[in-house]
C-alpha cells in the first residue's frame, strides 16, 4: 500500500515537473522580451492623407446635420469630431422617431421590409410629419446636391492612455452614418409621396438627391461600418428606382440614368481592408499596454482612470506582423475585386502543436479567429454589386419581349459571370439570389420589369 502511494507521488511529481518545464519552455517563446521588432506600416495598408478642407467635406456636414437652428452643420460637425465625448446640444434638431416619440410611419428597414409599399400605406401620417421636420429635411436636400463630396476620416489614436475614453475602441465609429441614413430615408420617402400624388418632377428631384448622397457615400467611405451603410443604401436605392420605374414607365430613360455602371472603387475591398488594418493596429498596440480600469467599480464611465501593465505573454509586434501579412494576402487575392475574396480561406501560419502555434500563441489565436468575422462583409459587398446589376438589368429588360429575356440575359458579356449566374427571370420580375455566409439563410431580391407604354 505504502509502495503504491510512493509510486503515485513519484509519478505525479514527475508529471508536474514535466508540465512546469513545458510551461517554462512555452514562456521562453512567448514573452514580451522576445517580441519581434516594430515594422513600418506596409504601403498597401497605409491610409491616404485627408485631401479636403473641412468646409468642403460633406463628412462634417453630415455629422452636424441635426445642429440647432441657426448653427452651421459643418461647423457643428467639426466641433463634434474634435470633442466626440462631449454631450450634444439640447437644442439640436431631431429626425422622426428620434425625438422621443415613436414614428411607425417613418420607421422602415429596407433590408427587411418593402419600404415603398410601407410609405404608400402611411402617406397620410407622413404628410403630417413633413412640416414638423421641414428644417432638417431642407438641410438634407441642400446637402444632397450635385458636387457633394464625402471623405470619411478615421479617429486618430491617443499617444497616452489615461482614462477609458482614451482607448481607441472608445472612439465613436463613422459618426456621420446616422444622419446619412435618415437623410436618405427622408429623400426616398419624399420621392414615394411625390410619385403617389402624381408630382413626377418632385419624384425625380428627390431620387436624384438620394443618388448623389449614395454615390458620395460609396466613393468616400473608408471604415467598414461606413462602407456597410453605403452598400445597404445603394442596394435600397437600386430597388427604389426599379419600383418607381414600374410605377412610371414613361420615365424609364430618366430613371435608368440613375443606375449607371458602378465605379471600380465600389468593387474594391482595399479601402475598408486598410481601415480595418488601421483599427486592428491600434487595438493590438493597446492590448500590449495591458490597460484596465484602475479599480473595479459598478459605475465605470469614460472618465474612469486606467492603469497599464504590459502583458507578459502577449507579443504585439509579432501579432501585428501576422495581421499585416494576412491583409496583404487578402489584397493580393482580391486584385481590386471583392468577388475574388468570396472563397478565400487564409492559411494557418507558424509551427503548430495540436492546432496551436508554439510561438506567439495568443497572437496566432487572435489572427485565426479574426477572419471569420470579416468573411460576412465580403459577402455583403458582393451582394450590393449583385443588387445594383439586377436593378440595371431589370430596367434594360423592359426593351425585350418576355420570351427572349432569358436568352438576352445569358448573352450579356458586360456582366461578371459570377453575378450573372445568380440572376434569373420569374414572370415579370428579375430575381437576384445573394451570397450568404455559412449558416446564414440566403436572401433573394425581386426587381420588377417596367412595362413600356405603347407608342
XYZ file of C-alpha atoms in Angstrom:
455
model
C 0.000 0.000 0.000
C 2.774 2.363 1.013
C 4.744 1.320 -2.104
C 1.829 2.174 -4.395
C 1.376 5.532 -2.651
C 5.066 6.295 -3.069
C 4.904 5.422 -6.783
C 1.853 7.612 -7.225
C 3.555 10.546 -5.534
C 6.697 9.951 -7.605
C 4.936 9.889 -10.974
C 2.667 12.767 -10.030
C 5.736 14.778 -9.159
C 7.376 13.884 -12.471
C 4.211 14.842 -14.358
C 4.018 18.179 -12.563
C 7.711 18.777 -13.246
C 7.206 17.941 -16.926
C 4.254 20.341 -17.132
C 6.282 23.024 -15.391
C 9.177 22.549 -17.820
C 6.745 22.644 -20.747
C 5.219 25.852 -19.421
C 8.657 27.406 -18.963
C 9.673 26.313 -22.459
C 6.475 27.830 -23.881
C 7.050 31.030 -21.924
C 10.567 31.246 -23.344
C 8.982 31.636 -26.805
C 6.033 33.744 -25.605
C 7.198 36.692 -23.548
C 7.446 40.345 -24.383
C 11.269 40.313 -24.320
C 11.384 38.032 -27.378
C 8.818 40.051 -29.340
C 9.616 40.961 -32.937
C 10.940 44.399 -33.759
C 8.385 47.031 -34.815
C 7.884 47.338 -38.562
C 6.549 50.229 -40.673
C 3.011 50.064 -41.997
C 3.034 48.247 -45.367
C 2.450 50.574 -48.287
C -0.713 48.735 -49.365
C -2.272 49.226 -45.917
C -1.466 52.905 -45.458
C -4.355 55.327 -45.157
C -4.345 58.269 -47.564
C -3.836 61.735 -46.182
C -7.011 63.889 -45.948
C -7.404 65.926 -49.108
C -10.380 68.182 -48.393
C -10.726 71.217 -46.141
C -13.460 70.689 -43.510
C -15.823 73.221 -45.117
C -15.779 71.283 -48.410
C -16.111 67.840 -46.830
C -19.675 66.572 -46.599
C -18.475 64.234 -43.848
C -18.599 67.072 -41.317
C -21.873 68.449 -42.681
C -23.456 65.025 -42.144
C -22.109 64.723 -38.595
C -23.652 68.079 -37.709
C -26.721 67.926 -39.961
C -29.015 67.925 -36.918
C -27.390 71.010 -35.379
C -29.680 73.504 -33.647
C -31.483 76.182 -35.619
C -29.082 78.863 -36.835
C -25.961 76.692 -36.338
C -23.865 75.768 -39.362
C -23.906 71.951 -39.737
C -20.283 71.794 -40.966
C -19.032 73.830 -38.014
C -21.088 71.733 -35.591
C -19.819 68.540 -37.232
C -16.206 69.660 -36.842
C -16.834 70.524 -33.193
C -18.319 67.078 -32.526
C -15.442 65.409 -34.358
C -12.857 67.187 -32.215
C -14.767 66.504 -28.974
C -16.549 63.190 -29.586
C -17.444 62.537 -25.947
C -18.992 65.907 -25.156
C -22.795 65.900 -24.741
C -24.766 67.020 -27.796
C -26.513 70.374 -27.627
C -30.001 70.211 -26.177
C -31.444 72.345 -28.979
C -30.389 70.115 -31.837
C -32.983 69.051 -34.374
C -34.387 65.514 -34.329
C -35.400 63.162 -37.096
C -38.756 61.396 -36.825
C -38.575 58.573 -34.341
C -35.514 60.099 -32.659
C -37.360 62.895 -30.900
C -38.667 60.722 -28.073
C -41.853 59.838 -29.933
C -42.430 56.608 -31.843
C -42.921 57.059 -35.574
C -44.071 53.771 -37.154
C -44.910 55.556 -40.411
C -41.311 56.752 -40.809
C -39.535 53.689 -39.474
C -38.725 51.129 -42.146
C -35.816 48.751 -42.732
C -35.042 48.348 -46.418
C -33.343 45.015 -45.697
C -36.435 43.524 -44.056
C -39.396 45.448 -45.481
C -40.796 46.798 -48.724
C -40.417 50.457 -47.771
C -42.140 51.717 -50.909
C -45.354 49.888 -50.073
C -44.987 50.826 -46.400
C -44.677 54.553 -47.164
C -47.534 54.413 -49.639
C -49.789 52.935 -46.953
C -48.613 55.504 -44.404
C -48.776 58.500 -46.748
C -51.307 60.438 -44.636
C -49.214 60.112 -41.470
C -46.052 61.006 -43.354
C -47.605 64.154 -44.800
C -48.226 65.289 -41.241
C -44.540 64.708 -40.404
C -43.211 66.868 -43.232
C -43.848 70.318 -41.725
C -42.686 69.177 -38.268
C -39.249 68.217 -39.597
C -39.092 70.652 -42.529
C -35.914 72.449 -41.399
C -33.916 69.259 -41.037
C -35.315 67.884 -44.284
C -34.401 71.088 -46.138
C -30.825 70.800 -44.873
C -30.713 67.242 -46.151
C -31.995 68.274 -49.575
C -29.476 71.129 -49.866
C -26.618 68.814 -48.911
C -27.604 66.088 -51.400
C -26.889 68.262 -54.414
C -24.515 67.679 -57.337
C -20.942 68.311 -56.285
C -21.276 66.673 -52.856
C -18.010 65.049 -51.804
C -17.609 62.954 -48.676
C -14.209 61.969 -47.358
C -14.557 59.904 -44.217
C -11.860 60.457 -41.621
C -10.809 57.888 -39.053
C -10.190 58.768 -35.387
C -6.527 59.082 -34.507
C -5.127 57.124 -31.548
C -4.155 58.871 -28.319
C -0.460 58.825 -27.539
C -1.165 58.213 -23.857
C -3.944 56.184 -22.234
C -5.021 57.824 -19.009
C -8.787 57.340 -18.883
C -11.202 54.919 -20.531
C -12.177 57.401 -23.267
C -8.541 57.485 -24.451
C -8.783 53.897 -25.690
C -9.262 53.551 -29.422
C -12.292 51.288 -29.109
C -13.999 54.114 -27.175
C -13.864 56.473 -30.181
C -17.254 56.736 -31.947
C -17.018 54.984 -35.347
C -18.498 56.549 -38.502
C -20.243 59.431 -36.695
C -21.793 60.631 -39.955
C -23.648 57.371 -40.627
C -26.771 58.025 -38.554
C -27.623 61.354 -40.192
C -26.724 59.920 -43.604
C -29.178 57.053 -43.115
C -32.000 59.351 -42.007
C -31.303 61.883 -44.745
C -31.576 59.135 -47.350
C -34.806 57.950 -45.778
C -36.195 61.482 -45.991
C -35.300 61.812 -49.698
C -36.724 58.402 -50.587
C -39.875 58.905 -48.607
C -40.393 62.269 -50.338
C -39.885 60.579 -53.718
C -42.516 57.927 -52.936
C -45.034 60.520 -51.737
C -44.413 62.681 -54.823
C -44.931 59.728 -57.161
C -48.120 58.781 -55.366
C -49.512 62.302 -55.738
C -48.528 62.490 -59.403
C -45.733 65.053 -58.955
C -43.215 63.285 -61.165
C -40.801 66.236 -61.265
C -40.522 66.198 -57.464
C -40.152 62.421 -57.509
C -37.198 62.659 -59.892
C -35.601 65.507 -57.931
C -35.667 63.575 -54.665
C -34.448 60.378 -56.320
C -31.576 62.331 -57.853
C -30.727 63.778 -54.444
C -30.665 60.313 -52.927
C -28.488 59.125 -55.805
C -25.992 61.948 -55.185
C -25.760 61.075 -51.492
C -25.447 57.329 -52.118
C -22.628 57.805 -54.609
C -20.813 60.220 -52.308
C -21.009 57.599 -49.544
C -19.778 54.844 -51.865
C -16.818 56.920 -53.008
C -15.891 58.420 -49.659
C -16.459 55.672 -47.089
C -13.359 54.078 -45.593
C -14.316 52.346 -42.360
C -16.094 49.030 -42.564
C -19.111 50.460 -40.723
C -19.446 53.372 -43.147
C -18.899 51.113 -46.155
C -21.618 48.755 -44.905
C -24.003 51.706 -44.579
C -23.147 52.746 -48.143
C -23.706 49.226 -49.511
C -27.083 48.949 -47.798
C -28.041 52.414 -49.030
C -27.026 51.618 -52.609
C -28.958 48.347 -52.583
C -32.084 50.115 -51.326
C -31.641 52.880 -53.898
C -31.434 50.379 -56.746
C -34.654 48.711 -55.656
C -36.447 52.037 -55.208
C -35.527 53.175 -58.719
C -36.937 49.974 -60.230
C -40.131 50.376 -58.195
C -40.551 53.958 -59.415
C -39.860 52.866 -62.999
C -42.504 50.167 -62.664
C -44.984 52.783 -61.440
C -43.935 55.386 -64.046
C -42.657 53.503 -67.116
C -42.860 56.654 -69.224
C -39.955 57.989 -67.127
C -37.813 54.919 -67.713
C -34.929 56.737 -69.516
C -34.534 59.285 -66.701
C -34.725 56.622 -64.016
C -32.313 54.281 -65.808
C -29.806 57.149 -65.855
C -29.736 56.946 -62.045
C -28.249 53.448 -62.267
C -25.065 53.750 -64.336
C -22.306 51.125 -64.066
C -20.561 51.303 -60.716
C -17.107 52.847 -60.457
C -14.194 50.459 -59.981
C -13.708 51.536 -56.366
C -17.163 50.215 -55.481
C -15.917 46.678 -56.181
C -12.588 47.153 -54.439
C -12.351 45.960 -50.818
C -8.968 47.650 -50.434
C -10.239 50.764 -48.690
C -12.110 49.042 -45.886
C -9.318 46.499 -45.539
C -6.809 49.311 -44.976
C -9.174 50.943 -42.470
C -9.712 47.693 -40.587
C -5.976 47.047 -40.545
C -5.531 50.519 -39.042
C -8.186 49.789 -36.403
C -6.586 46.451 -35.531
C -3.179 48.115 -35.290
C -4.442 50.441 -32.566
C -6.209 47.630 -30.710
C -3.099 45.423 -30.768
C -0.940 48.294 -29.529
C -3.317 48.977 -26.658
C -3.653 45.286 -25.813
C 0.121 45.200 -25.468
C -0.053 48.065 -22.971
C -2.401 45.976 -20.817
C -4.585 48.852 -19.626
C -7.665 48.304 -17.478
C -9.810 50.410 -15.099
C -7.815 51.496 -12.068
C -10.363 49.938 -9.756
C -13.330 47.688 -10.300
C -16.497 49.652 -9.778
C -20.094 49.356 -10.827
C -20.273 52.809 -12.415
C -17.360 52.656 -14.851
C -17.505 55.751 -17.061
C -15.438 57.216 -19.860
C -13.601 59.275 -17.225
C -12.543 56.212 -15.224
C -8.760 56.213 -14.861
C -6.693 53.397 -16.322
C -3.716 51.528 -15.002
C -1.405 49.886 -17.515
C 0.881 46.901 -17.085
C 2.296 45.252 -20.242
C 1.123 41.671 -20.696
C 3.861 39.112 -20.155
C 2.822 36.502 -22.744
C 1.471 38.777 -25.486
C 3.702 39.815 -28.396
C 2.098 42.890 -30.003
C 4.722 43.423 -32.717
C 4.747 39.799 -33.826
C 0.948 39.758 -33.801
C 0.841 42.922 -35.886
C 3.172 41.314 -38.436
C 0.745 38.382 -38.716
C -2.224 40.693 -39.286
C -0.359 42.771 -41.874
C 0.681 39.637 -43.740
C -2.866 38.282 -43.747
C -4.416 41.511 -45.013
C -1.762 41.821 -47.715
C -2.509 38.262 -48.850
C -6.182 39.216 -48.973
C -5.431 42.271 -51.125
C -3.335 40.107 -53.438
C -6.160 37.584 -53.773
C -8.801 40.291 -54.304
C -6.892 42.118 -57.057
C -9.282 45.039 -56.676
C -12.467 42.948 -56.808
C -14.294 41.696 -53.726
C -15.761 38.791 -55.713
C -12.307 37.227 -55.611
C -12.494 37.119 -51.803
C -15.639 35.013 -51.559
C -13.748 31.725 -51.450
C -10.671 32.968 -49.601
C -9.589 30.956 -46.567
C -6.355 32.361 -45.093
C -3.916 29.520 -44.429
C -2.735 28.928 -40.875
C 0.810 30.163 -40.314
C 3.510 29.270 -37.829
C 4.580 25.934 -36.380
C 1.538 24.245 -34.824
C 1.184 21.802 -31.945
C -2.314 20.278 -31.788
C -3.558 23.174 -33.900
C -1.958 25.881 -31.740
C 1.077 27.911 -32.751
C 4.054 27.283 -30.464
C 5.486 30.789 -30.692
C 3.227 33.818 -30.158
C 0.321 31.506 -29.357
C -2.019 34.272 -28.218
C -1.314 36.381 -31.305
C -1.889 33.479 -33.674
C -5.149 32.652 -31.919
C -6.339 36.256 -32.328
C -5.477 36.244 -36.030
C -7.017 32.800 -36.620
C -10.327 33.886 -35.106
C -10.455 37.329 -36.759
C -11.169 36.421 -40.393
C -14.491 34.563 -39.954
C -15.923 37.802 -38.569
C -14.853 39.616 -41.750
C -15.982 36.970 -44.222
C -19.593 38.133 -43.962
C -18.583 41.641 -45.070
C -17.105 40.337 -48.302
C -20.496 38.725 -48.955
C -22.288 41.981 -48.131
C -20.202 43.962 -50.596
C -20.691 41.299 -53.256
C -24.466 41.318 -52.671
C -24.584 45.071 -53.135
C -22.873 44.642 -56.521
C -25.400 41.948 -57.411
C -28.368 44.114 -56.417
C -27.124 47.049 -58.463
C -26.656 44.934 -61.585
C -30.024 43.255 -61.085
C -31.784 46.642 -60.945
C -29.994 47.867 -64.076
C -30.850 44.698 -65.968
C -34.485 44.798 -64.857
C -34.840 48.245 -66.413
C -32.989 47.172 -69.556
C -35.186 44.065 -69.859
C -38.194 46.324 -70.452
C -36.991 46.588 -74.055
C -37.025 42.814 -74.528
C -40.006 40.630 -75.360
C -40.701 38.257 -72.432
C -39.908 35.044 -74.384
C -36.460 36.373 -75.361
C -35.412 37.744 -71.957
C -33.614 34.640 -70.652
C -31.577 34.306 -73.866
C -30.814 38.029 -73.831
C -29.624 37.847 -70.219
C -27.407 34.811 -70.792
C -25.738 36.548 -73.749
C -24.680 39.629 -71.769
C -20.903 39.880 -71.948
C -20.648 43.133 -69.974
C -21.729 41.482 -66.693
C -19.385 39.477 -64.494
C -20.323 35.775 -64.954
C -20.321 35.316 -61.159
C -23.096 37.901 -60.919
C -24.932 36.681 -63.989
C -25.144 33.162 -62.569
C -27.253 34.469 -59.673
C -29.868 36.233 -61.810
C -32.970 34.707 -63.361
C -36.343 35.851 -64.596
C -39.505 34.873 -62.772
C -42.540 36.164 -64.607
C -42.275 39.950 -64.776
C -39.520 40.115 -62.131
C -35.780 39.650 -62.230
C -34.670 37.701 -59.150
C -31.199 38.073 -57.628
C -30.087 35.239 -55.321
C -27.495 36.640 -52.963
C -24.484 35.084 -51.280
C -24.577 34.193 -47.612
C -22.009 33.144 -45.039
C -22.069 29.590 -43.738
C -25.099 29.040 -41.526
C -26.973 32.116 -42.768
C -30.125 31.823 -44.846
C -29.574 33.015 -48.437
C -31.638 36.054 -49.405
C -33.136 36.892 -52.745
C -34.372 40.221 -54.100
C -37.016 40.772 -56.768
C -36.864 43.654 -59.239
C -39.987 44.464 -61.298
C -39.531 44.907 -65.024
C -41.339 48.053 -66.201
C -43.971 47.664 -68.869
C -43.146 50.106 -71.656
C -46.132 52.242 -72.680
C -47.479 51.616 -76.165
C -46.186 54.088 -78.725
